[in-house]
PDB file of C-alpha atoms in Angstrom:
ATOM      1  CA  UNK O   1       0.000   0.000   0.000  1.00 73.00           C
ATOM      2  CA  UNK O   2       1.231   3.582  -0.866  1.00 75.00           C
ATOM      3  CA  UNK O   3       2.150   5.399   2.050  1.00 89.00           C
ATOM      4  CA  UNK O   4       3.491   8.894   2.998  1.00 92.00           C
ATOM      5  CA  UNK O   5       5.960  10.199   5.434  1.00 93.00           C
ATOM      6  CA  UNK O   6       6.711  13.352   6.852  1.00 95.00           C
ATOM      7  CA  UNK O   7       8.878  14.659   9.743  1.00 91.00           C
ATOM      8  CA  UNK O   8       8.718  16.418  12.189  1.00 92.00           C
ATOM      9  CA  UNK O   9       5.627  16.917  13.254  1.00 94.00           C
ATOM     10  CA  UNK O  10       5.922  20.116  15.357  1.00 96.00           C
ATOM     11  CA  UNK O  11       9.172  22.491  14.978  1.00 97.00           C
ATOM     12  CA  UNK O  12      10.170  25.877  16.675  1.00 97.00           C
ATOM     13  CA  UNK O  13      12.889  28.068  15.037  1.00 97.00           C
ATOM     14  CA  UNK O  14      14.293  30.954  15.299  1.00 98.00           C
ATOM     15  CA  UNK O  15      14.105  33.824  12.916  1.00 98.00           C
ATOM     16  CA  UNK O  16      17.802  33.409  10.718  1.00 97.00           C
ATOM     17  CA  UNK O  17      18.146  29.979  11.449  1.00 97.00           C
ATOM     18  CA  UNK O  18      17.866  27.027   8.840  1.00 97.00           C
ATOM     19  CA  UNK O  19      15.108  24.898   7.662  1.00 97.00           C
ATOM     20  CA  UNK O  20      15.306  21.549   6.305  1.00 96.00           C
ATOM     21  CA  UNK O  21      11.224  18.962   6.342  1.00 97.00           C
ATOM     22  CA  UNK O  22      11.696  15.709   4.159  1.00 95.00           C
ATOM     23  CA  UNK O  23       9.228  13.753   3.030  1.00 96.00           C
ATOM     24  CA  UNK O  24       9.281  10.283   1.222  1.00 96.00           C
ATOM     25  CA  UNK O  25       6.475   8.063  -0.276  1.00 95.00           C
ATOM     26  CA  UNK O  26       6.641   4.329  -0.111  1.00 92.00           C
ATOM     27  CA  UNK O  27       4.553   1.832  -2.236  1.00 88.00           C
ATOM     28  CA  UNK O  28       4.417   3.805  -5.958  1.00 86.00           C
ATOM     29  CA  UNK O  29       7.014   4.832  -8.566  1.00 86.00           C
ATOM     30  CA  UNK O  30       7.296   8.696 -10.479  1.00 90.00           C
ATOM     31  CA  UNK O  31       4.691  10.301  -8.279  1.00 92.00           C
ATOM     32  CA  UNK O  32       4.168  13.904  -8.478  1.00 93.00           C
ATOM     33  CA  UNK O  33       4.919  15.588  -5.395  1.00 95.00           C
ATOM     34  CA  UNK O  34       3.728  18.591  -3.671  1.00 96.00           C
ATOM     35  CA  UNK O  35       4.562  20.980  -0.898  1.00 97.00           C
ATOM     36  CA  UNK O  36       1.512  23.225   0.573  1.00 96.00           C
ATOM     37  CA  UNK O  37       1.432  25.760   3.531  1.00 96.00           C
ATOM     38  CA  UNK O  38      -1.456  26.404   5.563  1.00 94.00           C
ATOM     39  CA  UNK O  39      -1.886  29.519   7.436  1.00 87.00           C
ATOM     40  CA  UNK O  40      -3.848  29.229  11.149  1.00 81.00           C
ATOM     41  CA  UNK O  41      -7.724  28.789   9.480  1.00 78.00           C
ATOM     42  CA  UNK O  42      -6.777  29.378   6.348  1.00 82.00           C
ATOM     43  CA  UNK O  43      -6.579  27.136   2.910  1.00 88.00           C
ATOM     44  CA  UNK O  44      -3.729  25.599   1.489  1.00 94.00           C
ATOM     45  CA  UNK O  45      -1.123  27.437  -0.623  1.00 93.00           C
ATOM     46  CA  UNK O  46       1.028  25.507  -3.330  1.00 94.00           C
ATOM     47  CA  UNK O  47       4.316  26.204  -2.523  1.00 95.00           C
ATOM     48  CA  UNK O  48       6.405  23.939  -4.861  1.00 96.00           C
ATOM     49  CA  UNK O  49       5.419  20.582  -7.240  1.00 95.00           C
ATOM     50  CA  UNK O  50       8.109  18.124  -8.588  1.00 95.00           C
ATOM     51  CA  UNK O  51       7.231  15.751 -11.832  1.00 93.00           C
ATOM     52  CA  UNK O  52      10.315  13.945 -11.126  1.00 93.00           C
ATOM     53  CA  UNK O  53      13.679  13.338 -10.015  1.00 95.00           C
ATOM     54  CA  UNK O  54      15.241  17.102 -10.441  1.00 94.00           C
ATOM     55  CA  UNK O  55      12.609  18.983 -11.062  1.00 95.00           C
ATOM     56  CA  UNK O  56      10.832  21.797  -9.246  1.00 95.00           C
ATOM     57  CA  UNK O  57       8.140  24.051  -9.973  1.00 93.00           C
ATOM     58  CA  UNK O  58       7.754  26.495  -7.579  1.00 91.00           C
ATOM     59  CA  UNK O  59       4.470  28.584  -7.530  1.00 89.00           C
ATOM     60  CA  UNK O  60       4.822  31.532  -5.443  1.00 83.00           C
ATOM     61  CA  UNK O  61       8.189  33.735  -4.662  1.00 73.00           C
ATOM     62  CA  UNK O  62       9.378  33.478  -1.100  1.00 83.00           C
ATOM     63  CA  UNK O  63      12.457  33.034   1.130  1.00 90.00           C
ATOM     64  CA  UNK O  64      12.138  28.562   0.409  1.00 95.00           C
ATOM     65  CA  UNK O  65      13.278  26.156  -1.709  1.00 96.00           C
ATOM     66  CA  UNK O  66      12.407  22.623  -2.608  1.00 97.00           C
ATOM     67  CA  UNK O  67      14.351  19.599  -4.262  1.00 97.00           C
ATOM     68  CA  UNK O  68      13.668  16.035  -4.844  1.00 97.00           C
ATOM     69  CA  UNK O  69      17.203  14.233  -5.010  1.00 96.00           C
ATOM     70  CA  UNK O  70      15.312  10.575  -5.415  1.00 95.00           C
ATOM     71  CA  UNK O  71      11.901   9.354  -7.172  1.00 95.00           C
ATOM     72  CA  UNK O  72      10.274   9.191  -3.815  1.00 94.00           C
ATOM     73  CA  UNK O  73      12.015  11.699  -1.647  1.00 96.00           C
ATOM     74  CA  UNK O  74      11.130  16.039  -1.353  1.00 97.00           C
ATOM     75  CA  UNK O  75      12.815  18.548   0.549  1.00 97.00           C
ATOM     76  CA  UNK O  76      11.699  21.735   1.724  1.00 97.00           C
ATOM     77  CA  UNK O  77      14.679  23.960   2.851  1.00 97.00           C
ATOM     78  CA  UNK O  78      15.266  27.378   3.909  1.00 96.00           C
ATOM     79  CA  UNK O  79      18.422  29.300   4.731  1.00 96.00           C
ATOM     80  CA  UNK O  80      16.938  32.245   6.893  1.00 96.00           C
ATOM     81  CA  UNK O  81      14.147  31.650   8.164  1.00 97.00           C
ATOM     82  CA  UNK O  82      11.648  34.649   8.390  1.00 96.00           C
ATOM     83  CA  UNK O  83       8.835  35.121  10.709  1.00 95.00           C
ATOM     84  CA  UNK O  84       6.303  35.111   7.835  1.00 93.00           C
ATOM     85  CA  UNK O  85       7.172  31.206   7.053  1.00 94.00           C
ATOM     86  CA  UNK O  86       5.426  30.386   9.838  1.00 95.00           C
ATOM     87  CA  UNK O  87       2.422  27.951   8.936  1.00 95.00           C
ATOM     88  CA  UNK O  88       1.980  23.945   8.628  1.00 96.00           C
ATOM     89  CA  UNK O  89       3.497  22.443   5.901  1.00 97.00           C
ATOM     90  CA  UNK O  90       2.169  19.494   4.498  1.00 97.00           C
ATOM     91  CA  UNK O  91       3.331  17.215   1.908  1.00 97.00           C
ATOM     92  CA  UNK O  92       1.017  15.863  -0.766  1.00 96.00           C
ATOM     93  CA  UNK O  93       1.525  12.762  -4.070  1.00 94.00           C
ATOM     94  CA  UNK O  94      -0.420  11.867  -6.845  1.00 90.00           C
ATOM     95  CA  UNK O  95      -0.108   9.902  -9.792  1.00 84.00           C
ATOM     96  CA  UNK O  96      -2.150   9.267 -12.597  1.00 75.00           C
ATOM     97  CA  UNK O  97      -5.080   7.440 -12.617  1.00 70.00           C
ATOM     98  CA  UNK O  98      -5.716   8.450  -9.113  1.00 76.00           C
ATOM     99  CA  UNK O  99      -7.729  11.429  -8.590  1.00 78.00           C
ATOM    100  CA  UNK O 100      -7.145  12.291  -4.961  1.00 88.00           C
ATOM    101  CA  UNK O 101      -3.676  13.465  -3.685  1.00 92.00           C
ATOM    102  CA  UNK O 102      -2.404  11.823  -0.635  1.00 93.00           C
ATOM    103  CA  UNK O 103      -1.617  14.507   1.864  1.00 96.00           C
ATOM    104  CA  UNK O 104       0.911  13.371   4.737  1.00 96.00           C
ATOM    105  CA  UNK O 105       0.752  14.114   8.403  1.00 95.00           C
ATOM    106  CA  UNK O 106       2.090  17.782   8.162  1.00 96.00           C
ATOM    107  CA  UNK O 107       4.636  19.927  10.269  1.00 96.00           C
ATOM    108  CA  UNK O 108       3.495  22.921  12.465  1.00 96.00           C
ATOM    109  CA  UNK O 109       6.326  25.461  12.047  1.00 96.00           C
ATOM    110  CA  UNK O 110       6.661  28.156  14.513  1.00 97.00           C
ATOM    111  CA  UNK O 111       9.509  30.617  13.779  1.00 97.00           C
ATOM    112  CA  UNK O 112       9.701  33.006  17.112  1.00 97.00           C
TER     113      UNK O 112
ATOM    114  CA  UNK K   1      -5.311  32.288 -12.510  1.00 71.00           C
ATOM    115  CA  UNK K   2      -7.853  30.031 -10.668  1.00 79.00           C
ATOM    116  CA  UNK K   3      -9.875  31.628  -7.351  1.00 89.00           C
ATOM    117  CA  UNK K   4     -12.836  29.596  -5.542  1.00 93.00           C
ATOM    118  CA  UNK K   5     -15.225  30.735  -3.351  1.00 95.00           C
ATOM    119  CA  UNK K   6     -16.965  28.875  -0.272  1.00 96.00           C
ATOM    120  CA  UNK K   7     -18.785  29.995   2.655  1.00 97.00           C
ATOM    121  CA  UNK K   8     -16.605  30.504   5.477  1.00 95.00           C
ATOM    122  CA  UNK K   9     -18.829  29.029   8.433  1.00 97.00           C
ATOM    123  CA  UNK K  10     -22.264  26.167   8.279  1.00 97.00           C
ATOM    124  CA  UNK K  11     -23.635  25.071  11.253  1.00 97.00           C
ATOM    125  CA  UNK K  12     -26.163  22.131  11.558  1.00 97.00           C
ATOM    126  CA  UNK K  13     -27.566  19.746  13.895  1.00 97.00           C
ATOM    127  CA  UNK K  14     -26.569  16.232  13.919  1.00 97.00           C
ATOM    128  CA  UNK K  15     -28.602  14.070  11.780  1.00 97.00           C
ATOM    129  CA  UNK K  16     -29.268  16.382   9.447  1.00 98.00           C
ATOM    130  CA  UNK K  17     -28.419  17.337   5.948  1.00 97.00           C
ATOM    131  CA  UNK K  18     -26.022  20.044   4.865  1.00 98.00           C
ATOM    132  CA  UNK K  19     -24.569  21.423   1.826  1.00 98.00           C
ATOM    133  CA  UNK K  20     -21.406  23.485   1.063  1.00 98.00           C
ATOM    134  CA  UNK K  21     -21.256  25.453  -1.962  1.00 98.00           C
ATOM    135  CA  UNK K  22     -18.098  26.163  -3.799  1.00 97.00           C
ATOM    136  CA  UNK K  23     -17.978  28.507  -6.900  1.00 97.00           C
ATOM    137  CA  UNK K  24     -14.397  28.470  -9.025  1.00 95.00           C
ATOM    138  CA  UNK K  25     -12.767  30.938 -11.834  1.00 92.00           C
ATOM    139  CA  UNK K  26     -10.289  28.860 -13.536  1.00 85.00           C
ATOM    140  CA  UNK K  27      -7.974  29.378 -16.659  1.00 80.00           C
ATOM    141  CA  UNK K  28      -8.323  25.745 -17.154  1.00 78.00           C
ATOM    142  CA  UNK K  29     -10.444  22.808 -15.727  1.00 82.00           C
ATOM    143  CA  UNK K  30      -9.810  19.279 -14.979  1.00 84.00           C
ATOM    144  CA  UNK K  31     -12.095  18.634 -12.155  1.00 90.00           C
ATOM    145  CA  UNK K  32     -13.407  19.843  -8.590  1.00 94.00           C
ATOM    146  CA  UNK K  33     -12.707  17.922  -5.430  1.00 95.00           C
ATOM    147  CA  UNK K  34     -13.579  17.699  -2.328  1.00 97.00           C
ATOM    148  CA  UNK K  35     -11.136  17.340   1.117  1.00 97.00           C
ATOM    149  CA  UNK K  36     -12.063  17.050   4.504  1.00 98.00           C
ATOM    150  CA  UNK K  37      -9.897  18.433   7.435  1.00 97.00           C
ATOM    151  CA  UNK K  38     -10.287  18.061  11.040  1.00 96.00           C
ATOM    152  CA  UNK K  39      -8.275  20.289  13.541  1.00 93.00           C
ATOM    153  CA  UNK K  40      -4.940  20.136  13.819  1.00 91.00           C
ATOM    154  CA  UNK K  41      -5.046  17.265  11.176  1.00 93.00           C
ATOM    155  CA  UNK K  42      -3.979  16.557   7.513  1.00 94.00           C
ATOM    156  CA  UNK K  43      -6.845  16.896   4.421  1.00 96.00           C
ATOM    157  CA  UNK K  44      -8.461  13.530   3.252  1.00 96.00           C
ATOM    158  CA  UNK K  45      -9.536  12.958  -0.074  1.00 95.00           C
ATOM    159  CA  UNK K  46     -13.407  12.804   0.042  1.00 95.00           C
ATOM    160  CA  UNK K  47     -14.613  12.951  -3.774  1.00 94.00           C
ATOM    161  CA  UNK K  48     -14.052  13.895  -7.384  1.00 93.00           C
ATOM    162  CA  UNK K  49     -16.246  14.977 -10.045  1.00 94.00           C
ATOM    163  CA  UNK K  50     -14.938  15.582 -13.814  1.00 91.00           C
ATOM    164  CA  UNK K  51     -18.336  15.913 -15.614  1.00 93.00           C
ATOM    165  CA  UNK K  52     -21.587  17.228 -14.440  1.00 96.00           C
ATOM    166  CA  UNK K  53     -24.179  15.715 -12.092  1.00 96.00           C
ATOM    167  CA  UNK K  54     -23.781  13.633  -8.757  1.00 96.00           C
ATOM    168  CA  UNK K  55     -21.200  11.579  -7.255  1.00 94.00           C
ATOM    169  CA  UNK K  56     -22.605   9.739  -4.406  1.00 93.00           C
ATOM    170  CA  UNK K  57     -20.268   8.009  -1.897  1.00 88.00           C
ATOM    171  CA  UNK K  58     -22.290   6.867   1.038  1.00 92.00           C
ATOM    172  CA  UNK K  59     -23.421   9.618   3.014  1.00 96.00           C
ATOM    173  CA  UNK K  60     -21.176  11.831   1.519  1.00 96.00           C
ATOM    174  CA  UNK K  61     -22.375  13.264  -2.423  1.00 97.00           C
ATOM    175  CA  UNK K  62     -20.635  15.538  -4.968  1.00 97.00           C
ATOM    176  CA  UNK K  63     -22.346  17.510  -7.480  1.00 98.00           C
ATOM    177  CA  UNK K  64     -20.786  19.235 -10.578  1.00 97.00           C
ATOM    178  CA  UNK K  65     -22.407  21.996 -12.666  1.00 96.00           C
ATOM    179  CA  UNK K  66     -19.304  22.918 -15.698  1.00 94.00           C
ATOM    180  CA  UNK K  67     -21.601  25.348 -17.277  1.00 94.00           C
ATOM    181  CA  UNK K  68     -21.898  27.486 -14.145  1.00 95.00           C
ATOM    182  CA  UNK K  69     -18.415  26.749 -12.623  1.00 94.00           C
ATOM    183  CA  UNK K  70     -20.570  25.473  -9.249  1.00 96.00           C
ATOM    184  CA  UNK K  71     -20.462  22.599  -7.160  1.00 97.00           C
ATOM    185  CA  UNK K  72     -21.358  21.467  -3.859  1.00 98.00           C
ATOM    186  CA  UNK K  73     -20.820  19.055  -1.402  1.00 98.00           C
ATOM    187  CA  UNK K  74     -23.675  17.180   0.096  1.00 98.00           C
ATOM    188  CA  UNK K  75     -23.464  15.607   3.903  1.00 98.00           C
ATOM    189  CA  UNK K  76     -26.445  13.383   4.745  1.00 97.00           C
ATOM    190  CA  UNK K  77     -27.428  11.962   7.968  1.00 97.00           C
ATOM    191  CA  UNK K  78     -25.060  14.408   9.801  1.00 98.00           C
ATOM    192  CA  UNK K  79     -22.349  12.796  12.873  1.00 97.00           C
ATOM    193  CA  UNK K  80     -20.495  15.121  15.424  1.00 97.00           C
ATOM    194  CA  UNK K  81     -17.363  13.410  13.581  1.00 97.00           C
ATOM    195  CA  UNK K  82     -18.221  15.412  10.749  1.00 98.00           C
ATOM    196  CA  UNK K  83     -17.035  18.439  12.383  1.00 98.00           C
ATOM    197  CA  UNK K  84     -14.476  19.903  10.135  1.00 97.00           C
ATOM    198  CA  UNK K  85     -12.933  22.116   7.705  1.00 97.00           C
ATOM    199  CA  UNK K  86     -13.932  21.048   3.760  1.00 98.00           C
ATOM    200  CA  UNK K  87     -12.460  22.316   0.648  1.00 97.00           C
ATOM    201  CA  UNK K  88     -13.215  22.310  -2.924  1.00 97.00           C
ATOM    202  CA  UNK K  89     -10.037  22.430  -5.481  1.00 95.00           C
ATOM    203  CA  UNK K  90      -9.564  22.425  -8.793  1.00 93.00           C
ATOM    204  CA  UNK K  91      -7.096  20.658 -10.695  1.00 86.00           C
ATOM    205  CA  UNK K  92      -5.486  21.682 -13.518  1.00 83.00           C
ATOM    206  CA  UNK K  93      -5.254  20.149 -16.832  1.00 80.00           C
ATOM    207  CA  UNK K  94      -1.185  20.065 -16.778  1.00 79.00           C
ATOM    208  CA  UNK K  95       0.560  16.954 -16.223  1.00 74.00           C
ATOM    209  CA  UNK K  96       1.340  18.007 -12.752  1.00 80.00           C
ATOM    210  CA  UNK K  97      -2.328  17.827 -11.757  1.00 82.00           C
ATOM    211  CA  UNK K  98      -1.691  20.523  -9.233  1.00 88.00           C
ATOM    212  CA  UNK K  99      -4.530  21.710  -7.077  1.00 91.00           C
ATOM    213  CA  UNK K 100      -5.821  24.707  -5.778  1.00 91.00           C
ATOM    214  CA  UNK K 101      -7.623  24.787  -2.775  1.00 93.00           C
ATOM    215  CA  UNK K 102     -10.742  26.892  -2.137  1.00 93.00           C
ATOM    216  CA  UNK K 103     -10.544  29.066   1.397  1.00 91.00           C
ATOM    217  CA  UNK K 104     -12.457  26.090   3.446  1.00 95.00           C
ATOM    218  CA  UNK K 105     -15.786  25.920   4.928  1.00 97.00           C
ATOM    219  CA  UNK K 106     -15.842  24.851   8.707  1.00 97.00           C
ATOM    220  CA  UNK K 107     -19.160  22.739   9.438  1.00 98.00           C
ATOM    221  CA  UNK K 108     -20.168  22.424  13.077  1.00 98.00           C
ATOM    222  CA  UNK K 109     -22.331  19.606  13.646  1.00 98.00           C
ATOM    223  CA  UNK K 110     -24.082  20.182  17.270  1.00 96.00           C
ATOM    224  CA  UNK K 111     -26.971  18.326  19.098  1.00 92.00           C
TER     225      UNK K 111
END
């Protein structure tokens, strides 16, 4: 069965400091992958989507970055963090055929 | 660009039947879907609908209008577990299938 991971759940930063959330997907090849933030009652903003192995699409300007250095592995990375990247983060696949994405369990960034 | 448009709040008693409505402006169109989303959780996959008329998956039913970019959600026989956020998205026709997410409608279900 497919399955998706993502870690960690909960993070506090400081403002400057570094940000690094993986997530992987077991149980399907050459899925598209997805980053979203979620501002507190708010919906969900595409932040980056990856066809495949190298490439990112990202959909709005801002202080991240993504990557996707295997089929079934995506990184979203910062190098300052800014108060404004607060939000939770949640990782989403798809492939085709299926029409739902898969959304994993999300990480609840605080910068202070 | 692609915008949608739900109601922000519902409220209804358990038992009952509510619907959420959810308008969209796309540039392109390759379906509406639904998500639910309880607090503090991630969104579930709860339907799909790529041509017009009704989707029904047990108590939960989709409907899709093209012609008047509308659809709506349908909850039937209404459970305080339904309490949650739902959103309607869009995907686009691109091989990326990305999504965009309407602003949510929180349902209360009370006794």
């Amino acid at each position: 069965s497919q399955t998706i991971h993502q870690w960690p759940a909960t993070l506090v930063q400081p403002v400057g400091s570094p940000l690094s959330l993986e997530c992987t997907v077991e149980g399907t090849s050459n899925p598209n992958l997805y980053w979203y933030r979620q501002a507190a009652g708010r919906g969900l903003q595409l932040l980056f989507y990856s066809v495949g192995i190298g490439q990112i699409s990202s959909e709005v300007p801002q202080n991240l970055s993504a990557s996707r250095p295997q089929d079934r592995q995506f990184i979203l990375s910062s190098k300052k963090l800014l108060l404004s990247d607060s939000g939770f983060y949640l990782c989403a696949w798809s492939v085709r055929g299926l029409h739902g994405y898969t959304f994993g369990s999300g990480t609840r960034l605080t910068v202070v | 660009g692609q915008s949608l448009e739900q109601p922000s709040e519902v409220t209804a008693v358990e038992g009952a039947i509510v619907q959420i409505n959810c308008t969209y402006q796309t540039s392109g169109f390759y379906g509406l879907s639904w998500y639910q989303q309880h607090d503090g959780g991630a969104p579930t996959f709860l339907s799909y609908n790529a041509l017009d008329g009704l989707e029904e998956t047990g108590r939960f039913s989709s409907f899709l209008s093209r012609s008047d970019s509308y659809g709506y959600l349908l909850l039937q026989e209404l459970q305080m577990k339904d309490s949650a956020s739902y959103f309607c998205a869009v995907r686009d026709p691109g091989t990326a299938s990305k999504l965009t997410f309407g602003t949510g409608t929180r349902l209360q279900v009370t006794l």
